[in-house]
């Protein structure tokens, strides 16, 4: 367990920029909009 | 000045409530509106030169609390029935396959562009392969039950499995038989601990006579989650198991369980806990997505390298999802579209930058 705590995560999570995170979040959010808007015809419970 | 923060907090919660009403009428997800409002708020703040605290420090905490409450809220609504076993198996299979194959694909993208090692690329790829239940569950809240339940199970399984795989990649520089066996052992331990803690929480709930008891239960869950997270254990399993057990306690046909854990006012308590969890999740969700939108750097989208790396990731996420849902589960619409990537990468990247 000591091994787990001693790993410097910030050194290993450094290969993706915040811009990429933003772009992916934005794109997947728009896909949800497309899916849920398109699902309008589904009847309510 | 105490009045300004109060006015801002109050106005934002009212906005969020209005977004929920808009979402109900238009099926446009409220979380996307919250994100857009957060991004939009950057401009008046910059224009008027207002001083704001550094929100990136509180965002991971807020996101984690939101995630716990949203998973608890979702699992408190899930009825366990024999007929649903197939759907549960399907959603588990979808979560596992899509997670692993997408992560391996994105690992290739990072490996190619960054030149980092395979395990480092894999570690960075896993958060992009997890379907965030914090966005998926509220987004499908208005869909019919069968569609909604698949997404609730799939996204929760994806979160749980994602945390497991991420922690595995985090502590193992190389994959060995021993490390895989340790992962298996970890899963057995967490399942056993989940059952024991669920029984304990149910027992505590049945014995509490104080008029404030649900916040105590939620606090115990937060405490357990925090300790589990410190030990890199996927304690989201406990949150989901507790919600499922509470919701379906009357279906457990075991004498000693009925004797010691079921009590007269369980249904009323369940109703109140569901209500309280839903309202708390609403507040946590509101501020998480607003602040998340507020901290997003829109200008970063102008950098070409963001598109070189981002577009293959988006393509992979939906290609793998399309293949699995279309040909294996035979479910497609609207499940294919519900693949939000948000909470985990943001929390991880913001927390460790």
mmCIF file of C-alpha atoms in Angstrom:
data_model
loop_
_atom_site.group_PDB
_atom_site.id
_atom_site.type_symbol
_atom_site.label_atom_id
_atom_site.label_comp_id
_atom_site.label_asym_id
_atom_site.label_seq_id
_atom_site.Cartn_x
_atom_site.Cartn_y
_atom_site.Cartn_z
ATOM 1 C CA UNK A 1 0.000 0.000 0.000
ATOM 2 C CA UNK A 2 2.939 2.312 0.636
ATOM 3 C CA UNK A 3 3.830 1.880 -2.996
ATOM 4 C CA UNK A 4 0.433 3.302 -3.978
ATOM 5 C CA UNK A 5 0.916 6.455 -1.966
ATOM 6 C CA UNK A 6 4.460 7.067 -3.166
ATOM 7 C CA UNK A 7 3.630 7.325 -6.875
ATOM 8 C CA UNK A 8 3.708 10.917 -8.130
ATOM 9 C CA UNK A 9 0.586 10.906 -10.267
ATOM 10 C CA UNK A 10 1.081 14.406 -11.622
ATOM 11 C CA UNK A 11 4.201 13.193 -13.432
ATOM 12 C CA UNK A 12 2.292 10.416 -15.121
ATOM 13 C CA UNK A 13 -0.856 12.314 -16.090
ATOM 14 C CA UNK A 14 0.942 14.906 -18.107
ATOM 15 C CA UNK A 15 0.477 13.929 -21.735
ATOM 16 C CA UNK A 16 -2.999 15.336 -22.396
ATOM 17 C CA UNK A 17 -3.732 19.054 -22.514
ATOM 18 C CA UNK A 18 -6.822 20.631 -20.964
ATOM 19 C CA UNK A 19 -7.861 21.648 -24.495
ATOM 20 C CA UNK A 20 -8.209 18.001 -25.526
ATOM 21 C CA UNK A 21 -10.283 17.288 -22.401
ATOM 22 C CA UNK A 22 -12.492 20.281 -23.242
ATOM 23 C CA UNK A 23 -12.959 19.227 -26.872
ATOM 24 C CA UNK A 24 -13.905 15.638 -25.969
ATOM 25 C CA UNK A 25 -16.287 16.785 -23.211
ATOM 26 C CA UNK A 26 -17.915 19.243 -25.613
ATOM 27 C CA UNK A 27 -18.297 16.705 -28.427
ATOM 28 C CA UNK A 28 -19.767 13.985 -26.197
ATOM 29 C CA UNK A 29 -22.146 16.534 -24.631
ATOM 30 C CA UNK A 30 -23.446 17.504 -28.080
ATOM 31 C CA UNK A 31 -23.953 13.838 -28.920
ATOM 32 C CA UNK A 32 -26.139 13.518 -25.808
ATOM 33 C CA UNK A 33 -28.174 16.479 -26.989
ATOM 34 C CA UNK A 34 -28.635 14.773 -30.380
ATOM 35 C CA UNK A 35 -29.630 11.502 -28.699
ATOM 36 C CA UNK A 36 -32.046 12.894 -26.138
ATOM 37 C CA UNK A 37 -33.632 15.376 -28.549
ATOM 38 C CA UNK A 38 -34.090 12.623 -31.094
ATOM 39 C CA UNK A 39 -35.648 10.384 -28.448
ATOM 40 C CA UNK A 40 -38.616 12.750 -28.209
ATOM 41 C CA UNK A 41 -40.929 10.273 -29.829
ATOM 42 C CA UNK A 42 -40.486 7.839 -26.951
ATOM 43 C CA UNK A 43 -43.643 7.631 -24.878
ATOM 44 C CA UNK A 44 -43.563 8.808 -21.280
ATOM 45 C CA UNK A 45 -43.825 6.334 -18.377
ATOM 46 C CA UNK B 1 -19.759 41.622 1.725
ATOM 47 C CA UNK B 2 -21.934 38.592 2.461
ATOM 48 C CA UNK B 3 -24.852 39.708 0.294
ATOM 49 C CA UNK B 4 -23.162 39.328 -3.137
ATOM 50 C CA UNK B 5 -22.245 35.630 -2.781
ATOM 51 C CA UNK B 6 -25.763 34.962 -1.462
ATOM 52 C CA UNK B 7 -27.333 36.707 -4.456
ATOM 53 C CA UNK B 8 -25.035 34.856 -6.884
ATOM 54 C CA UNK B 9 -25.575 31.433 -5.271
ATOM 55 C CA UNK B 10 -29.339 31.957 -5.100
ATOM 56 C CA UNK B 11 -29.549 33.152 -8.710
ATOM 57 C CA UNK B 12 -27.452 30.236 -9.978
ATOM 58 C CA UNK B 13 -29.600 27.642 -8.209
ATOM 59 C CA UNK B 14 -32.744 29.300 -9.611
ATOM 60 C CA UNK B 15 -31.185 29.188 -13.096
ATOM 61 C CA UNK B 16 -30.415 25.519 -12.612
ATOM 62 C CA UNK B 17 -34.008 24.881 -11.551
ATOM 63 C CA UNK B 18 -35.254 26.698 -14.670
ATOM 64 C CA UNK B 19 -32.877 24.624 -16.810
ATOM 65 C CA UNK B 20 -34.410 21.485 -15.296
ATOM 66 C CA UNK B 21 -37.862 22.706 -16.350
ATOM 67 C CA UNK B 22 -36.559 23.500 -19.845
ATOM 68 C CA UNK B 23 -34.953 20.031 -19.964
ATOM 69 C CA UNK B 24 -38.255 18.437 -18.961
ATOM 70 C CA UNK B 25 -40.088 20.196 -21.786
ATOM 71 C CA UNK B 26 -37.445 19.968 -24.527
ATOM 72 C CA UNK B 27 -35.393 16.871 -23.486
ATOM 73 C CA UNK B 28 -32.305 19.071 -23.888
ATOM 74 C CA UNK B 29 -30.009 17.942 -21.015
ATOM 75 C CA UNK B 30 -29.862 20.449 -18.156
ATOM 76 C CA UNK B 31 -26.192 19.656 -17.535
ATOM 77 C CA UNK B 32 -25.266 20.928 -20.993
ATOM 78 C CA UNK B 33 -27.139 24.157 -20.270
ATOM 79 C CA UNK B 34 -25.268 24.468 -16.964
ATOM 80 C CA UNK B 35 -21.949 23.965 -18.755
ATOM 81 C CA UNK B 36 -22.917 26.609 -21.326
ATOM 82 C CA UNK B 37 -23.910 29.052 -18.560
ATOM 83 C CA UNK B 38 -20.564 28.425 -16.836
ATOM 84 C CA UNK B 39 -18.670 29.136 -20.074
ATOM 85 C CA UNK B 40 -20.852 32.206 -20.709
ATOM 86 C CA UNK B 41 -20.133 33.597 -17.236
ATOM 87 C CA UNK B 42 -16.419 33.799 -18.067
ATOM 88 C CA UNK B 43 -17.088 36.783 -20.337
ATOM 89 C CA UNK B 44 -18.868 39.220 -17.948
ATOM 90 C CA UNK B 45 -16.349 38.265 -15.239
ATOM 91 C CA UNK B 46 -13.451 39.124 -17.585
ATOM 92 C CA UNK B 47 -15.187 42.237 -18.965
ATOM 93 C CA UNK B 48 -15.858 43.763 -15.543
ATOM 94 C CA UNK B 49 -12.521 42.557 -14.178
ATOM 95 C CA UNK B 50 -14.167 40.748 -11.264
ATOM 96 C CA UNK B 51 -11.942 38.830 -8.886
ATOM 97 C CA UNK B 52 -12.951 35.198 -8.437
ATOM 98 C CA UNK B 53 -11.333 32.502 -6.326
ATOM 99 C CA UNK B 54 -9.477 29.592 -7.952
ATOM 100 C CA UNK B 55 -12.330 27.134 -8.462
ATOM 101 C CA UNK B 56 -10.167 24.379 -9.914
ATOM 102 C CA UNK B 57 -9.184 23.439 -6.360
ATOM 103 C CA UNK B 58 -12.760 22.718 -5.241
ATOM 104 C CA UNK B 59 -13.956 21.178 -8.502
ATOM 105 C CA UNK B 60 -12.665 17.612 -7.928
ATOM 106 C CA UNK B 61 -14.225 17.576 -4.428
ATOM 107 C CA UNK B 62 -17.530 18.896 -5.713
ATOM 108 C CA UNK B 63 -17.433 16.415 -8.592
ATOM 109 C CA UNK B 64 -16.789 13.493 -6.271
ATOM 110 C CA UNK B 65 -19.636 14.445 -3.920
ATOM 111 C CA UNK B 66 -21.883 14.908 -6.952
ATOM 112 C CA UNK B 67 -20.869 11.525 -8.340
ATOM 113 C CA UNK B 68 -21.629 9.727 -5.055
ATOM 114 C CA UNK B 69 -25.021 11.417 -4.718
ATOM 115 C CA UNK B 70 -25.951 10.829 -8.365
ATOM 116 C CA UNK B 71 -25.040 7.126 -8.221
ATOM 117 C CA UNK B 72 -26.945 6.783 -4.925
ATOM 118 C CA UNK B 73 -29.928 8.598 -6.411
ATOM 119 C CA UNK B 74 -29.819 6.391 -9.525
ATOM 120 C CA UNK B 75 -29.466 3.117 -7.609
ATOM 121 C CA UNK B 76 -32.305 4.023 -5.223
ATOM 122 C CA UNK B 77 -34.572 3.987 -8.281
ATOM 123 C CA UNK B 78 -33.493 0.622 -9.658
ATOM 124 C CA UNK B 79 -35.930 -2.231 -9.066
ATOM 125 C CA UNK B 80 -34.240 -5.602 -9.108
ATOM 126 C CA UNK B 81 -36.321 -8.144 -10.991
ATOM 127 C CA UNK B 82 -35.468 -11.531 -12.420
ATOM 128 C CA UNK B 83 -36.456 -10.288 -15.892
ATOM 129 C CA UNK B 84 -33.825 -7.554 -15.594
ATOM 130 C CA UNK B 85 -30.904 -9.960 -15.217
ATOM 131 C CA UNK B 86 -30.415 -10.046 -18.994
ATOM 132 C CA UNK B 87 -30.360 -6.251 -19.188
ATOM 133 C CA UNK B 88 -27.903 -6.069 -16.266
ATOM 134 C CA UNK B 89 -25.605 -8.595 -17.956
ATOM 135 C CA UNK B 90 -25.876 -6.654 -21.200
ATOM 136 C CA UNK B 91 -25.047 -3.342 -19.551
ATOM 137 C CA UNK B 92 -22.109 -4.868 -17.648
ATOM 138 C CA UNK B 93 -20.758 -6.436 -20.854
ATOM 139 C CA UNK B 94 -21.162 -3.150 -22.713
ATOM 140 C CA UNK B 95 -19.427 -1.187 -19.951
ATOM 141 C CA UNK B 96 -16.472 -3.601 -19.745
ATOM 142 C CA UNK B 97 -15.930 -4.128 -23.474
ATOM 143 C CA UNK B 98 -16.349 -0.494 -24.461
ATOM 144 C CA UNK B 99 -14.095 0.663 -21.622
ATOM 145 C CA UNK B 100 -11.223 -1.700 -22.424
ATOM 146 C CA UNK B 101 -11.315 -1.483 -26.219
ATOM 147 C CA UNK B 102 -11.730 2.314 -26.243
ATOM 148 C CA UNK B 103 -8.911 2.696 -23.697
ATOM 149 C CA UNK B 104 -6.587 0.543 -25.822
ATOM 150 C CA UNK B 105 -7.474 2.542 -28.947
ATOM 151 C CA UNK B 106 -6.861 5.885 -27.236
ATOM 152 C CA UNK B 107 -3.635 4.468 -25.768
ATOM 153 C CA UNK B 108 -2.487 4.051 -29.373
ATOM 154 C CA UNK B 109 -3.300 7.712 -30.110
ATOM 155 C CA UNK B 110 -1.340 8.962 -27.078
ATOM 156 C CA UNK B 111 1.514 6.550 -27.736
ATOM 157 C CA UNK B 112 1.780 7.805 -31.319
ATOM 158 C CA UNK B 113 1.552 11.535 -30.545
ATOM 159 C CA UNK B 114 3.397 11.799 -27.234
ATOM 160 C CA UNK B 115 5.985 9.052 -27.395
ATOM 161 C CA UNK B 116 5.197 8.173 -23.753
ATOM 162 C CA UNK B 117 5.392 4.552 -22.563
ATOM 163 C CA UNK B 118 2.497 2.156 -23.165
ATOM 164 C CA UNK B 119 1.402 2.134 -19.509
ATOM 165 C CA UNK B 120 1.593 5.921 -19.212
ATOM 166 C CA UNK B 121 -0.438 6.291 -22.396
ATOM 167 C CA UNK B 122 -2.923 3.710 -21.085
ATOM 168 C CA UNK B 123 -3.188 5.530 -17.745
ATOM 169 C CA UNK B 124 -4.051 8.762 -19.552
ATOM 170 C CA UNK B 125 -6.452 6.967 -21.912
ATOM 171 C CA UNK B 126 -8.637 5.263 -19.275
ATOM 172 C CA UNK B 127 -10.445 8.434 -18.041
ATOM 173 C CA UNK B 128 -11.495 9.161 -21.653
ATOM 174 C CA UNK B 129 -13.033 5.711 -21.970
ATOM 175 C CA UNK B 130 -15.302 5.932 -18.949
ATOM 176 C CA UNK B 131 -18.934 6.871 -19.424
ATOM 177 C CA UNK B 132 -19.613 9.443 -16.757
ATOM 178 C CA UNK B 133 -22.731 8.496 -14.822
ATOM 179 C CA UNK B 134 -22.805 12.013 -13.359
ATOM 180 C CA UNK B 135 -23.877 13.312 -16.775
ATOM 181 C CA UNK B 136 -25.477 10.203 -18.283
ATOM 182 C CA UNK B 137 -28.004 9.552 -15.485
ATOM 183 C CA UNK B 138 -29.523 13.058 -15.324
ATOM 184 C CA UNK B 139 -29.489 13.265 -19.131
ATOM 185 C CA UNK B 140 -31.725 10.231 -19.554
ATOM 186 C CA UNK B 141 -33.999 10.969 -16.600
ATOM 187 C CA UNK B 142 -36.955 11.665 -18.893
ATOM 188 C CA UNK B 143 -36.589 8.635 -21.147
ATOM 189 C CA UNK B 144 -38.776 5.547 -20.788
ATOM 190 C CA UNK B 145 -37.792 3.239 -17.948
ATOM 191 C CA UNK B 146 -36.233 0.419 -20.011
ATOM 192 C CA UNK B 147 -33.938 2.819 -21.890
ATOM 193 C CA UNK B 148 -33.135 4.768 -18.739
ATOM 194 C CA UNK B 149 -32.226 1.690 -16.705
ATOM 195 C CA UNK B 150 -29.752 0.412 -19.288
ATOM 196 C CA UNK B 151 -27.922 3.742 -19.220
ATOM 197 C CA UNK B 152 -28.011 3.959 -15.399
ATOM 198 C CA UNK B 153 -26.493 0.461 -15.060
ATOM 199 C CA UNK B 154 -24.032 0.847 -17.935
ATOM 200 C CA UNK B 155 -22.686 4.230 -16.837
ATOM 201 C CA UNK B 156 -22.428 3.171 -13.182
ATOM 202 C CA UNK B 157 -20.637 -0.070 -14.130
ATOM 203 C CA UNK B 158 -18.406 1.979 -16.428
ATOM 204 C CA UNK B 159 -17.507 4.349 -13.577
ATOM 205 C CA UNK B 160 -16.773 1.462 -11.194
ATOM 206 C CA UNK B 161 -14.780 -0.581 -13.712
ATOM 207 C CA UNK B 162 -13.014 2.569 -14.890
ATOM 208 C CA UNK B 163 -11.821 3.410 -11.381
ATOM 209 C CA UNK B 164 -10.608 -0.196 -10.995
ATOM 210 C CA UNK B 165 -8.711 -0.194 -14.303
ATOM 211 C CA UNK B 166 -7.313 3.304 -13.668
ATOM 212 C CA UNK B 167 -5.985 2.323 -10.252
ATOM 213 C CA UNK B 168 -4.585 -0.861 -11.738
ATOM 214 C CA UNK B 169 -2.683 1.139 -14.376
ATOM 215 C CA UNK B 170 -1.607 3.592 -11.698
ATOM 216 C CA UNK B 171 0.112 1.097 -9.404
ATOM 217 C CA UNK B 172 1.498 -1.263 -12.043
ATOM 218 C CA UNK B 173 4.254 -0.146 -14.369
ATOM 219 C CA UNK B 174 3.958 -3.479 -16.159
ATOM 220 C CA UNK B 175 1.119 -6.027 -16.303
ATOM 221 C CA UNK B 176 2.085 -9.319 -14.655
ATOM 222 C CA UNK B 177 0.164 -12.417 -13.538
ATOM 223 C CA UNK B 178 0.698 -11.287 -9.963
ATOM 224 C CA UNK B 179 -0.723 -7.814 -10.586
ATOM 225 C CA UNK B 180 -3.811 -9.280 -12.303
ATOM 226 C CA UNK B 181 -4.295 -11.687 -9.365
ATOM 227 C CA UNK B 182 -4.038 -8.752 -6.965
ATOM 228 C CA UNK B 183 -6.733 -6.956 -8.935
ATOM 229 C CA UNK B 184 -8.993 -10.046 -8.673
ATOM 230 C CA UNK B 185 -8.357 -10.177 -4.927
ATOM 231 C CA UNK B 186 -9.191 -6.470 -4.645
ATOM 232 C CA UNK B 187 -12.540 -7.070 -6.366
ATOM 233 C CA UNK B 188 -13.391 -9.964 -4.018
ATOM 234 C CA UNK B 189 -12.497 -7.820 -0.989
ATOM 235 C CA UNK B 190 -14.541 -4.842 -2.147
ATOM 236 C CA UNK B 191 -17.587 -7.041 -2.839
ATOM 237 C CA UNK B 192 -17.376 -8.642 0.618
ATOM 238 C CA UNK B 193 -16.879 -5.224 2.252
ATOM 239 C CA UNK B 194 -19.822 -3.857 0.247
ATOM 240 C CA UNK B 195 -22.210 -6.505 1.577
ATOM 241 C CA UNK B 196 -21.005 -6.043 5.168
ATOM 242 C CA UNK B 197 -21.216 -2.233 5.016
ATOM 243 C CA UNK B 198 -24.650 -2.298 3.375
ATOM 244 C CA UNK B 199 -25.933 -4.492 6.189
ATOM 245 C CA UNK B 200 -24.353 -2.172 8.751
ATOM 246 C CA UNK B 201 -25.882 0.940 7.149
ATOM 247 C CA UNK B 202 -29.297 -0.704 6.957
ATOM 248 C CA UNK B 203 -29.017 -1.726 10.610
ATOM 249 C CA UNK B 204 -27.996 1.811 11.636
ATOM 250 C CA UNK B 205 -30.922 3.236 9.655
ATOM 251 C CA UNK B 206 -33.390 0.888 11.365
ATOM 252 C CA UNK B 207 -32.127 1.773 14.846
ATOM 253 C CA UNK B 208 -31.865 5.546 14.496
ATOM 254 C CA UNK B 209 -34.580 7.407 16.344
ATOM 255 C CA UNK B 210 -33.126 10.917 16.012
ATOM 256 C CA UNK B 211 -35.132 13.097 13.621
ATOM 257 C CA UNK B 212 -32.009 13.841 11.570
ATOM 258 C CA UNK B 213 -30.828 10.515 10.209
ATOM 259 C CA UNK B 214 -30.518 10.661 6.429
ATOM 260 C CA UNK B 215 -27.682 13.167 6.396
ATOM 261 C CA UNK B 216 -25.904 10.880 8.864
ATOM 262 C CA UNK B 217 -26.303 7.972 6.428
ATOM 263 C CA UNK B 218 -25.089 10.120 3.505
ATOM 264 C CA UNK B 219 -22.145 11.314 5.636
ATOM 265 C CA UNK B 220 -21.203 7.711 6.491
ATOM 266 C CA UNK B 221 -21.291 6.900 2.764
ATOM 267 C CA UNK B 222 -19.055 9.918 2.009
ATOM 268 C CA UNK B 223 -16.675 8.809 4.773
ATOM 269 C CA UNK B 224 -16.496 5.241 3.443
ATOM 270 C CA UNK B 225 -15.983 6.542 -0.095
ATOM 271 C CA UNK B 226 -13.203 8.869 1.045
ATOM 272 C CA UNK B 227 -11.351 6.117 2.921
ATOM 273 C CA UNK B 228 -11.789 3.770 -0.042
ATOM 274 C CA UNK B 229 -10.499 6.407 -2.447
ATOM 275 C CA UNK B 230 -7.452 6.966 -0.259
ATOM 276 C CA UNK B 231 -6.711 3.245 -0.511
ATOM 277 C CA UNK B 232 -7.421 3.332 -4.285
ATOM 278 C CA UNK B 233 -10.411 1.020 -3.936
ATOM 279 C CA UNK B 234 -13.498 1.300 -6.162
ATOM 280 C CA UNK B 235 -15.840 2.231 -3.314
ATOM 281 C CA UNK B 236 -18.491 3.394 -5.768
ATOM 282 C CA UNK B 237 -19.530 -0.288 -5.646
ATOM 283 C CA UNK B 238 -20.592 0.236 -2.021
ATOM 284 C CA UNK B 239 -22.648 3.312 -2.934
ATOM 285 C CA UNK B 240 -24.446 1.460 -5.711
ATOM 286 C CA UNK B 241 -24.907 -1.705 -3.627
ATOM 287 C CA UNK B 242 -26.389 0.273 -0.723
ATOM 288 C CA UNK B 243 -28.929 2.000 -2.977
ATOM 289 C CA UNK B 244 -29.859 -1.287 -4.653
ATOM 290 C CA UNK B 245 -30.133 -3.171 -1.363
ATOM 291 C CA UNK B 246 -32.271 -0.510 0.263
ATOM 292 C CA UNK B 247 -34.586 -0.273 -2.716
ATOM 293 C CA UNK B 248 -34.978 -4.032 -2.997
ATOM 294 C CA UNK B 249 -34.642 -5.094 0.658
ATOM 295 C CA UNK B 250 -38.127 -6.620 0.715
ATOM 296 C CA UNK B 251 -37.149 -9.047 -2.060
ATOM 297 C CA UNK B 252 -34.423 -10.691 0.042
ATOM 298 C CA UNK B 253 -36.032 -13.928 1.239
ATOM 299 C CA UNK B 254 -33.641 -14.716 4.086
ATOM 300 C CA UNK B 255 -35.120 -15.185 7.553
ATOM 301 C CA UNK B 256 -32.349 -13.578 9.632
ATOM 302 C CA UNK B 257 -32.162 -10.659 7.237
ATOM 303 C CA UNK B 258 -35.891 -10.034 7.536
ATOM 304 C CA UNK B 259 -35.722 -10.336 11.305
ATOM 305 C CA UNK B 260 -32.818 -7.970 11.944
ATOM 306 C CA UNK B 261 -32.839 -5.558 9.020
ATOM 307 C CA UNK B 262 -36.388 -5.007 7.823
ATOM 308 C CA UNK B 263 -38.563 -2.658 9.825
ATOM 309 C CA UNK B 264 -41.983 -1.065 9.579
ATOM 310 C CA UNK B 265 -41.067 2.400 8.323
ATOM 311 C CA UNK B 266 -38.482 1.260 5.756
ATOM 312 C CA UNK B 267 -40.635 2.338 2.788
ATOM 313 C CA UNK B 268 -41.200 5.813 4.242
ATOM 314 C CA UNK B 269 -37.471 6.127 5.036
ATOM 315 C CA UNK B 270 -36.587 5.018 1.524
ATOM 316 C CA UNK B 271 -38.863 7.672 0.084
ATOM 317 C CA UNK B 272 -37.336 10.397 2.265
ATOM 318 C CA UNK B 273 -33.769 9.297 1.551
ATOM 319 C CA UNK B 274 -34.496 9.290 -2.202
ATOM 320 C CA UNK B 275 -35.939 12.795 -1.943
ATOM 321 C CA UNK B 276 -33.025 14.124 0.075
ATOM 322 C CA UNK B 277 -30.424 12.473 -2.158
ATOM 323 C CA UNK B 278 -32.094 13.853 -5.287
ATOM 324 C CA UNK B 279 -32.176 17.398 -3.882
ATOM 325 C CA UNK B 280 -28.568 17.235 -2.644
ATOM 326 C CA UNK B 281 -27.440 15.785 -5.999
ATOM 327 C CA UNK B 282 -29.220 18.657 -7.736
ATOM 328 C CA UNK B 283 -27.206 21.237 -5.778
ATOM 329 C CA UNK B 284 -23.885 19.401 -6.211
ATOM 330 C CA UNK B 285 -24.564 18.937 -9.931
ATOM 331 C CA UNK B 286 -25.498 22.601 -10.369
ATOM 332 C CA UNK B 287 -22.279 23.945 -8.915
ATOM 333 C CA UNK B 288 -20.017 21.287 -10.375
ATOM 334 C CA UNK B 289 -21.112 21.849 -13.967
ATOM 335 C CA UNK B 290 -21.284 25.626 -13.608
ATOM 336 C CA UNK B 291 -17.770 25.811 -12.208
ATOM 337 C CA UNK B 292 -16.555 23.211 -14.667
ATOM 338 C CA UNK B 293 -17.857 25.346 -17.556
ATOM 339 C CA UNK B 294 -16.406 28.439 -15.906
ATOM 340 C CA UNK B 295 -12.911 26.909 -15.713
ATOM 341 C CA UNK B 296 -12.913 25.678 -19.326
ATOM 342 C CA UNK B 297 -10.482 27.480 -21.606
ATOM 343 C CA UNK B 298 -12.445 28.102 -24.803
ATOM 344 C CA UNK B 299 -9.387 29.540 -26.588
ATOM 345 C CA UNK B 300 -7.606 26.203 -26.313
ATOM 346 C CA UNK B 301 -9.884 24.978 -29.113
ATOM 347 C CA UNK B 302 -7.946 27.192 -31.518
ATOM 348 C CA UNK B 303 -4.809 25.067 -31.177
ATOM 349 C CA UNK B 304 -4.445 22.587 -34.073
ATOM 350 C CA UNK B 305 -2.828 19.898 -31.885
ATOM 351 C CA UNK B 306 -5.971 19.823 -29.732
ATOM 352 C CA UNK B 307 -7.914 18.738 -32.840
ATOM 353 C CA UNK B 308 -5.249 16.276 -34.050
ATOM 354 C CA UNK B 309 -5.468 14.414 -30.753
ATOM 355 C CA UNK B 310 -9.097 15.152 -29.841
ATOM 356 C CA UNK B 311 -10.791 14.050 -33.067
ATOM 357 C CA UNK B 312 -9.329 10.501 -33.128
ATOM 358 C CA UNK B 313 -10.347 10.128 -29.462
ATOM 359 C CA UNK B 314 -13.934 11.185 -30.222
ATOM 360 C CA UNK B 315 -13.984 8.914 -33.290
ATOM 361 C CA UNK B 316 -12.761 5.942 -31.252
ATOM 362 C CA UNK B 317 -15.261 6.500 -28.425
ATOM 363 C CA UNK B 318 -18.210 6.377 -30.806
ATOM 364 C CA UNK B 319 -16.835 3.744 -33.213
ATOM 365 C CA UNK B 320 -16.328 1.189 -30.427
ATOM 366 C CA UNK B 321 -19.696 2.067 -28.936
ATOM 367 C CA UNK B 322 -21.403 1.729 -32.320
ATOM 368 C CA UNK B 323 -19.895 -1.678 -33.018
ATOM 369 C CA UNK B 324 -20.745 -3.134 -29.593
ATOM 370 C CA UNK B 325 -24.258 -1.717 -29.265
ATOM 371 C CA UNK B 326 -25.229 -2.407 -32.881
ATOM 372 C CA UNK B 327 -23.905 -5.944 -33.174
ATOM 373 C CA UNK B 328 -23.777 -7.371 -29.646
ATOM 374 C CA UNK B 329 -26.535 -5.850 -27.508
ATOM 375 C CA UNK B 330 -28.721 -4.896 -30.514
ATOM 376 C CA UNK B 331 -29.556 -1.664 -28.744
ATOM 377 C CA UNK B 332 -28.808 1.501 -30.583
ATOM 378 C CA UNK B 333 -31.066 4.503 -30.123
ATOM 379 C CA UNK B 334 -30.561 6.577 -28.034
ATOM 380 C CA UNK B 335 -27.951 4.465 -26.178
ATOM 381 C CA UNK B 336 -25.283 5.074 -28.836
ATOM 382 C CA UNK B 337 -25.382 8.828 -28.230
ATOM 383 C CA UNK B 338 -25.106 8.649 -24.441
ATOM 384 C CA UNK B 339 -21.339 8.426 -23.947
ATOM 385 C CA UNK B 340 -20.392 11.466 -21.909
ATOM 386 C CA UNK B 341 -16.760 11.891 -20.991
ATOM 387 C CA UNK B 342 -16.509 14.395 -18.219
ATOM 388 C CA UNK B 343 -16.209 13.834 -14.578
ATOM 389 C CA UNK B 344 -13.254 11.531 -14.217
ATOM 390 C CA UNK B 345 -10.845 13.126 -16.706
ATOM 391 C CA UNK B 346 -11.695 16.584 -15.431
ATOM 392 C CA UNK B 347 -11.316 15.630 -11.786
ATOM 393 C CA UNK B 348 -8.089 13.801 -12.477
ATOM 394 C CA UNK B 349 -6.531 16.398 -14.722
ATOM 395 C CA UNK B 350 -7.634 19.342 -12.617
ATOM 396 C CA UNK B 351 -6.617 17.653 -9.371
ATOM 397 C CA UNK B 352 -3.123 16.749 -10.454
ATOM 398 C CA UNK B 353 -2.122 19.733 -12.573
#
